[in-house]
PDB file of C-alpha atoms in Angstrom:
ATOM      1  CA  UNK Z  79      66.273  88.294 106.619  1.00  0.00           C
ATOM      2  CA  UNK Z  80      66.864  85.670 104.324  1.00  0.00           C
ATOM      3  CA  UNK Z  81      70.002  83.477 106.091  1.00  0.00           C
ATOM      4  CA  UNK Z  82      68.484  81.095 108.261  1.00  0.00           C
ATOM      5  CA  UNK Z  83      68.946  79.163 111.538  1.00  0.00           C
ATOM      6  CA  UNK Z  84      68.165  75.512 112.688  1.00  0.00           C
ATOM      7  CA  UNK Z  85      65.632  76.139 115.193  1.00  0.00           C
ATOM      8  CA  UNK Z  86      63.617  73.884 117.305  1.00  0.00           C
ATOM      9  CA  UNK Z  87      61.542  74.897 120.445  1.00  0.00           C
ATOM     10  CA  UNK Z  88      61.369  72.183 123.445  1.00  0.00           C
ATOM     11  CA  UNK Z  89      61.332  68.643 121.783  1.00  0.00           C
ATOM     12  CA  UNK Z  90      59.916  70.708 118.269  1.00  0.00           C
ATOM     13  CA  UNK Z  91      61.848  70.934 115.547  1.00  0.00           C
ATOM     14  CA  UNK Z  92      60.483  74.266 113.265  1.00  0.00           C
ATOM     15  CA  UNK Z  93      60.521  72.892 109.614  1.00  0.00           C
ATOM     16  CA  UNK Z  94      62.143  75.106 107.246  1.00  0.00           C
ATOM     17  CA  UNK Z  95      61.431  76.404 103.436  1.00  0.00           C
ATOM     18  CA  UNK Z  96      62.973  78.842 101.649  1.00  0.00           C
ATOM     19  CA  UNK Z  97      64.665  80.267 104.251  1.00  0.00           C
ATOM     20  CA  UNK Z  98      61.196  80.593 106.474  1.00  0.00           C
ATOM     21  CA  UNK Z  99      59.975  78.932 109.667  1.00  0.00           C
ATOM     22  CA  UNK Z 100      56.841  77.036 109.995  1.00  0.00           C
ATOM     23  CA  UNK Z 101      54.322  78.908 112.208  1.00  0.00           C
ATOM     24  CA  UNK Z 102      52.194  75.925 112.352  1.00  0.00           C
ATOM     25  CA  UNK Z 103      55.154  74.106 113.890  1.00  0.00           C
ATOM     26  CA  UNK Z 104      55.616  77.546 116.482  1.00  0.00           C
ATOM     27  CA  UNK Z 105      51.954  77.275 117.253  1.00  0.00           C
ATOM     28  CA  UNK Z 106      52.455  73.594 118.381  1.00  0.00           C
ATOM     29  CA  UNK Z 107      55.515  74.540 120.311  1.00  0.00           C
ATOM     30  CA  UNK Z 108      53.851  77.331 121.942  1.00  0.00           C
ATOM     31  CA  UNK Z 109      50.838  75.036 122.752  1.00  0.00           C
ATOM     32  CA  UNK Z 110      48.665  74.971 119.891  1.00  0.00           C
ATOM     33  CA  UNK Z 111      45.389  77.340 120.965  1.00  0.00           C
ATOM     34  CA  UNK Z 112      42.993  77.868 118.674  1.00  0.00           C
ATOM     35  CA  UNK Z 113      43.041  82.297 119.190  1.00  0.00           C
ATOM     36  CA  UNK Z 114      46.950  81.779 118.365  1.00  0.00           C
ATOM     37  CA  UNK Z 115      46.551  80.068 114.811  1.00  0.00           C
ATOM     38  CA  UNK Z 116      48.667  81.685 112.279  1.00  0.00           C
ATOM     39  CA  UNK Z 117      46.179  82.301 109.713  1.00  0.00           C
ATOM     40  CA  UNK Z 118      44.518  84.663 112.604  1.00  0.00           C
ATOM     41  CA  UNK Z 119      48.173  86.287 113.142  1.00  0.00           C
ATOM     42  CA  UNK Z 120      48.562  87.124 109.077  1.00  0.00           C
ATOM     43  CA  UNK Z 121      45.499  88.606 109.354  1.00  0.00           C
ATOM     44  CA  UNK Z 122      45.850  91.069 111.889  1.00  0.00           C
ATOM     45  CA  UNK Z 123      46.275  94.703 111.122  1.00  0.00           C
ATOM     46  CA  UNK Z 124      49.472  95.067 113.066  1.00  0.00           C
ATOM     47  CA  UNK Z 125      51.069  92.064 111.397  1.00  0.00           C
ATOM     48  CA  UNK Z 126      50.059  93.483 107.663  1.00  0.00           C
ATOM     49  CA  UNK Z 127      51.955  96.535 108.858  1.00  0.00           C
ATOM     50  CA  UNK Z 128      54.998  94.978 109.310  1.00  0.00           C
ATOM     51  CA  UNK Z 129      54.927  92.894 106.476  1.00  0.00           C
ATOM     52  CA  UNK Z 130      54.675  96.086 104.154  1.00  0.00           C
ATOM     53  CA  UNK Z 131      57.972  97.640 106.156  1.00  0.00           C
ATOM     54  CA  UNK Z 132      59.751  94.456 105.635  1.00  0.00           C
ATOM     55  CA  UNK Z 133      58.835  94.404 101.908  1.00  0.00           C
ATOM     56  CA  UNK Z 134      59.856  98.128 101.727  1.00  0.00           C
ATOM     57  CA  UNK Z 135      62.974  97.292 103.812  1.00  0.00           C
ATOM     58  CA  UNK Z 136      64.635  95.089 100.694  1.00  0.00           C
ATOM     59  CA  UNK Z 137      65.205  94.635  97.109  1.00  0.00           C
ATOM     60  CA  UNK Z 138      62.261  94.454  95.671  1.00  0.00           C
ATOM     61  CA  UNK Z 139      63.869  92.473  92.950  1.00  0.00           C
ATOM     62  CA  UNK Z 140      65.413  90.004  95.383  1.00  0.00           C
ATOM     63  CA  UNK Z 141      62.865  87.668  95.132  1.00  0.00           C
ATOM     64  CA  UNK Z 142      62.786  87.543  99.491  1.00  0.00           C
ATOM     65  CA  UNK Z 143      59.258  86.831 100.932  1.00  0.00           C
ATOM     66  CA  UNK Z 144      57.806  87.471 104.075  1.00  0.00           C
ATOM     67  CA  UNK Z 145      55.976  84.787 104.141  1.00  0.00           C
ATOM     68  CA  UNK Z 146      54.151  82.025 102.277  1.00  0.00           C
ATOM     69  CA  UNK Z 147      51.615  79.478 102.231  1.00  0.00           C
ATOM     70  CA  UNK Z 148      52.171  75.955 101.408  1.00  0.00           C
ATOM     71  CA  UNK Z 149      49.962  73.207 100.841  1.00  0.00           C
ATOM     72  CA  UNK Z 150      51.160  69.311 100.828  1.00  0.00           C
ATOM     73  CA  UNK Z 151      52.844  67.243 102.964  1.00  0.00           C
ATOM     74  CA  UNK Z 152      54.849  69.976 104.284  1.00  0.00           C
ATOM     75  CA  UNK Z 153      51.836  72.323 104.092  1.00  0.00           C
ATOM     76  CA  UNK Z 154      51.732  75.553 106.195  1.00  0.00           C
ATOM     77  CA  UNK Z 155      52.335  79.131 106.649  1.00  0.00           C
ATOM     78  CA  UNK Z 156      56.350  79.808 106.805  1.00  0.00           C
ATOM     79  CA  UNK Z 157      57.688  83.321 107.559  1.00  0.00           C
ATOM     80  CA  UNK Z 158      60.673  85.224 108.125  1.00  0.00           C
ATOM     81  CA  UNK Z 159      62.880  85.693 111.024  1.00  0.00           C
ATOM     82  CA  UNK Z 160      60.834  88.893 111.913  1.00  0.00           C
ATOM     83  CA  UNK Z 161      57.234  87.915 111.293  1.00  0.00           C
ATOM     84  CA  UNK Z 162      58.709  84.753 113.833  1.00  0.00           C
ATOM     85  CA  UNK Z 163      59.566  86.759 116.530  1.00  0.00           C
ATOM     86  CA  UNK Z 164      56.294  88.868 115.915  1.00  0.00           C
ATOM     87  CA  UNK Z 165      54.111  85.925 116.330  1.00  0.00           C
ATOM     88  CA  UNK Z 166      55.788  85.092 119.451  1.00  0.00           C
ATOM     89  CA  UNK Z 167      54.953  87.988 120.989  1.00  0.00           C
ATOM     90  CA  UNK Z 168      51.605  88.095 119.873  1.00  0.00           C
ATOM     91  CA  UNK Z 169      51.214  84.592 121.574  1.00  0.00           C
ATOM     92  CA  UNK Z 170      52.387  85.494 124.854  1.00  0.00           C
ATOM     93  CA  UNK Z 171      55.250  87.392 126.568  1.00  0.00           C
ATOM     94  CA  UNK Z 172      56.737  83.994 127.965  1.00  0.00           C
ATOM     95  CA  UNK Z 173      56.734  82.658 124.768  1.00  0.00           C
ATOM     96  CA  UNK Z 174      58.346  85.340 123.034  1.00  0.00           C
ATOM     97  CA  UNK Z 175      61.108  85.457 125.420  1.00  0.00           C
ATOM     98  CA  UNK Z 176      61.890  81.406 124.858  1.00  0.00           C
ATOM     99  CA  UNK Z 177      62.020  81.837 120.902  1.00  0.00           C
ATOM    100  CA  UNK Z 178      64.439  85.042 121.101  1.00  0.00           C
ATOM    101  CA  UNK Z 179      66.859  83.253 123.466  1.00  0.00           C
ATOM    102  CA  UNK Z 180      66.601  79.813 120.988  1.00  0.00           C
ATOM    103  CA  UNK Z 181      67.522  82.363 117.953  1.00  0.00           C
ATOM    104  CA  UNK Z 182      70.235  83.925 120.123  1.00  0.00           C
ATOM    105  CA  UNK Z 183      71.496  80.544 121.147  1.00  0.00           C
ATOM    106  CA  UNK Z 184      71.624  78.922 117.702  1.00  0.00           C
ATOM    107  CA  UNK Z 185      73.624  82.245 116.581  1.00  0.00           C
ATOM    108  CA  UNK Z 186      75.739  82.164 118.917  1.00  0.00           C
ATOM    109  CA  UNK Z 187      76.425  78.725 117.869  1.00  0.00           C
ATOM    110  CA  UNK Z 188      76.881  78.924 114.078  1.00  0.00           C
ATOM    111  CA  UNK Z 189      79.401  81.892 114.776  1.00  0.00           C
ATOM    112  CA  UNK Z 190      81.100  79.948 117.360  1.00  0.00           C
ATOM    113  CA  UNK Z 191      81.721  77.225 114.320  1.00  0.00           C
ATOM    114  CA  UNK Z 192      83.047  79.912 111.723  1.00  0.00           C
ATOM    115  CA  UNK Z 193      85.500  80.413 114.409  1.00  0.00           C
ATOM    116  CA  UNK Z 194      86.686  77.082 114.503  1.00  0.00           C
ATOM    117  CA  UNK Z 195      86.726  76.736 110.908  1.00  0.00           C
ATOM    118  CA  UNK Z 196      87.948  79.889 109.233  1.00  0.00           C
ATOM    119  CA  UNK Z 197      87.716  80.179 105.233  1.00  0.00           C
ATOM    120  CA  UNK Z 198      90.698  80.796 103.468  1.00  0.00           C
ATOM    121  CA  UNK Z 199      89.045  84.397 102.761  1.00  0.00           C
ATOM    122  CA  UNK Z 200      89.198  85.608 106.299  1.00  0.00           C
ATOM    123  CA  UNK Z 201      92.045  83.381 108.256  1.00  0.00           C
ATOM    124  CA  UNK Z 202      95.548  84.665 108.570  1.00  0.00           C
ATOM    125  CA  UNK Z 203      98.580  83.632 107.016  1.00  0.00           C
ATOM    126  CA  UNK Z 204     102.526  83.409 108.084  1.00  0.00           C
ATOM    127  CA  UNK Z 205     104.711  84.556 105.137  1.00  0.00           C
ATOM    128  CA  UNK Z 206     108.829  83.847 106.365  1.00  0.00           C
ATOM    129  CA  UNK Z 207     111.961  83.319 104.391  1.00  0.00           C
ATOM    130  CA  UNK Z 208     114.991  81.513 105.381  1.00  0.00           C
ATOM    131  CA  UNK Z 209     118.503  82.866 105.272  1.00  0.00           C
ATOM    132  CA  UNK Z 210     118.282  81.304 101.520  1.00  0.00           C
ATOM    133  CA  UNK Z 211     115.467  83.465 100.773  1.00  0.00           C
ATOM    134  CA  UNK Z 212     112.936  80.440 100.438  1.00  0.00           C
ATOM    135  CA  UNK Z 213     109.594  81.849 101.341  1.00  0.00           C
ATOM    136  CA  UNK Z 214     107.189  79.552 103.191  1.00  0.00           C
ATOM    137  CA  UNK Z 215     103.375  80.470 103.933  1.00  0.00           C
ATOM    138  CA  UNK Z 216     101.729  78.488 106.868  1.00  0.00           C
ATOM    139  CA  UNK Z 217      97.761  79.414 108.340  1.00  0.00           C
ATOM    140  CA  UNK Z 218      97.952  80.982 111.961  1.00  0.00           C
ATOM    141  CA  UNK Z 219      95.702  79.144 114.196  1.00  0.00           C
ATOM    142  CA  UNK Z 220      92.330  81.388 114.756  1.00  0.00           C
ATOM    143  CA  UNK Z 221      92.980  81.734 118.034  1.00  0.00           C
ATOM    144  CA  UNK Z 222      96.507  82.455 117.943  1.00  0.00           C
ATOM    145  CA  UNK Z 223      97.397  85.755 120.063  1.00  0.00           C
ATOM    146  CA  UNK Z 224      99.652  87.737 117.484  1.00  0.00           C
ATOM    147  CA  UNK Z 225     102.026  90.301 118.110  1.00  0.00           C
ATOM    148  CA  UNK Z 226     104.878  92.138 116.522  1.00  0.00           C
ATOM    149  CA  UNK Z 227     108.044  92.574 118.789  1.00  0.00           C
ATOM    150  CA  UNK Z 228     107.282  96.581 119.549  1.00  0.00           C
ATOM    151  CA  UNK Z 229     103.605  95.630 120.627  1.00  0.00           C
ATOM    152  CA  UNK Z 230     105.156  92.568 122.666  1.00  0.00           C
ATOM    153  CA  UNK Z 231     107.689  94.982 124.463  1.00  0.00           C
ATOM    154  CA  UNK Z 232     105.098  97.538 125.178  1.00  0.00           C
ATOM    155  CA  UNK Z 233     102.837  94.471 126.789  1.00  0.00           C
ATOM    156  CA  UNK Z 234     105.490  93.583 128.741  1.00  0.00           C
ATOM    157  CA  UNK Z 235     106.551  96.588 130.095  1.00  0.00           C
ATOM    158  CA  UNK Z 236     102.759  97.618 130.985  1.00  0.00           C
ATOM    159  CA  UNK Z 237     100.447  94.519 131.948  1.00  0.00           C
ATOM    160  CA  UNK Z 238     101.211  93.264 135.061  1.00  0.00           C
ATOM    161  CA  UNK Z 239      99.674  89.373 133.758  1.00  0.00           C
ATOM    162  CA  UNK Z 240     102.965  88.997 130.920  1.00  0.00           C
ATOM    163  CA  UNK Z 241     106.020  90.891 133.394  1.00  0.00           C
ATOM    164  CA  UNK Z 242     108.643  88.528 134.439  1.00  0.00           C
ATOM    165  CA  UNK Z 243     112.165  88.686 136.158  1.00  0.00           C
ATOM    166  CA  UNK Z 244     115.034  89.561 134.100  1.00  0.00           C
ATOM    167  CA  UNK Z 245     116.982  86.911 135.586  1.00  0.00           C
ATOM    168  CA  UNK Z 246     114.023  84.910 133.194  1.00  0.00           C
ATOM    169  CA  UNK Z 247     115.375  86.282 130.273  1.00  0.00           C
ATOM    170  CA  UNK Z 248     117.914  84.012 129.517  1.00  0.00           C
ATOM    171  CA  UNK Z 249     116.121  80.965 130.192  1.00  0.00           C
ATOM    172  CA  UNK Z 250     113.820  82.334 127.834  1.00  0.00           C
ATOM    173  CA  UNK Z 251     116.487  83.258 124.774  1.00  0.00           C
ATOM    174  CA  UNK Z 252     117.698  80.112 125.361  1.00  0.00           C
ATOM    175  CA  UNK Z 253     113.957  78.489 124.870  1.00  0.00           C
ATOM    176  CA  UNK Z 254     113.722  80.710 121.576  1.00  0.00           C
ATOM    177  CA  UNK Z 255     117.420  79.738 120.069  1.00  0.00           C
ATOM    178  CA  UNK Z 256     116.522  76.412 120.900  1.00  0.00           C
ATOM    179  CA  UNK Z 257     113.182  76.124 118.779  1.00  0.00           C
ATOM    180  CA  UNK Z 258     115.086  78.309 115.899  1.00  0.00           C
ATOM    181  CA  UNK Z 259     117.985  75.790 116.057  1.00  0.00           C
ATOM    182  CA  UNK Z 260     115.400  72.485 115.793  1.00  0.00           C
ATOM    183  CA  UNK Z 261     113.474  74.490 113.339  1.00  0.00           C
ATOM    184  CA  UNK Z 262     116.140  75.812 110.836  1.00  0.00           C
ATOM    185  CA  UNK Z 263     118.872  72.947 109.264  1.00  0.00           C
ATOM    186  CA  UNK Z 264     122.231  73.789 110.031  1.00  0.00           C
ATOM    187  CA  UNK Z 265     121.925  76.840 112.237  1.00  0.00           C
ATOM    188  CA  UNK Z 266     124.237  77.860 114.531  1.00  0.00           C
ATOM    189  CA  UNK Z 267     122.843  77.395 118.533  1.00  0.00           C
ATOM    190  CA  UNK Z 268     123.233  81.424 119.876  1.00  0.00           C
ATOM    191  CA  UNK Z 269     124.447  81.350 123.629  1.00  0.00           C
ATOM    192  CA  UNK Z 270     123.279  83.183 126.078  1.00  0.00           C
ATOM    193  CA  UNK Z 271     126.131  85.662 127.688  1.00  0.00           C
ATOM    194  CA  UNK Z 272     126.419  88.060 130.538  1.00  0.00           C
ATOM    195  CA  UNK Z 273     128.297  90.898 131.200  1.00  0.00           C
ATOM    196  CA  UNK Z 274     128.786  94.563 130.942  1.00  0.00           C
ATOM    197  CA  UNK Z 275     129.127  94.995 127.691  1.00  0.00           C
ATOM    198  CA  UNK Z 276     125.862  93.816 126.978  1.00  0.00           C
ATOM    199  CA  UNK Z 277     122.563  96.177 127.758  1.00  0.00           C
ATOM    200  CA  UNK Z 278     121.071  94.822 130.837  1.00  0.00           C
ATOM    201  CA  UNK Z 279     123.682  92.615 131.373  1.00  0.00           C
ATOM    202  CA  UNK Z 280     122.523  89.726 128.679  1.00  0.00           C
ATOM    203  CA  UNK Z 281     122.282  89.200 125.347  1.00  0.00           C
ATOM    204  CA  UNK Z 282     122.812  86.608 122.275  1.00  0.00           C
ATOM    205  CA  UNK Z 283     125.889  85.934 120.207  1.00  0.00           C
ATOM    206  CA  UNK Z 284     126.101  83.735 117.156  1.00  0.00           C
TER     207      UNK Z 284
END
């Protein structure tokens, strides 16, 4: 209840406080009537009902408010997430619908930024050693598709989108031994050989 999100409705920009939204700015946006003032939303039975559940829904020693009145420059009545949504649909159906789908929207974006920007908490990490058993640790990208060689065999063998001939195969050992070589000093370049003492007819030698 308390995390919030930039929010603006049309060309109105809902000023924030404490983790509330302006109503005053949301009665602008929505067209500014006098019947849909917040101070006539607060005090409406239906709204006092679910600011008690929200009170009872949380820490009562978390210091989180509903709502709150403040007088200035930035003067108003803010509320929470919930009591925003409520007012919306107490102003009309139409409106409600446009300030769920701008909450949904900026959401959608802040998560789509976490993505792109992973902490160091929840990103993944490459541990490897050499054949000097020097360990390196590099991040994988977030969007890296990760796989460990049994999982990679069974999605080979089973989804039509990653099969391939075998005549592929060596061209693609060769692509592999070819990175490994350019990555690693002084390895040896594995060929690629045929014949039939090799399963399938292929394999690698060093």
């Amino acid at each position: 209840m308390n995390q919030s999100t930039s929010l603006a409705i049309g060309e109105i920009t809902i000023r924030q406080l404490d983790g509330l939204y302006s109503l005053n700015d949301l009665h602008r946006a929505s067209g500014g009537e006098v019947r849909h003032q917040p101070a006539l939303f607060i005090r409406h039975d239906q709204t006092k009902a679910l600011i008690t559940e929200i009170y009872e829904s949380v820490d009562s020693n978390a210091g989180i408010h509903a709502f709150k009145t403040q007088r200035g420059a930035n003067g108003g009545t803010y509320a929470c997430r919930e009591l925003v949504i409520a007012y919306a649909a107490w102003i009309a159906p139409a409106f409600h619908l446009k300030v769920i789908r701008v909450f949904l929207d900026a959401n959608a974006t802040k998560l789509d930024k976490s993505a792109e920007a992973p902490t160091f908490k929840n990103r993944r990490w490459l541990v490897g050693f050499d054949f000097d058993g020097k360990e390196s640790v590099s991040p994988v990208p977030h969007d890296a598709f990760v796989l460990t060689v049994p999982e990679l065999i069974r999605e080979l063998r089973t989804n039509d989108y990653l099969t391939f001939s075998r005549r592929d195969l060596p061209e693609i050992i060769r692509a592999c031994c070819d990175r490994m070589a350019a990555e690693i000093p002084g390895m040896v370049h594995p060929s690629v050989v045929k014949g039939p003492d090799v399963d399938d007819g292929m394999g690698m030698i060093i």
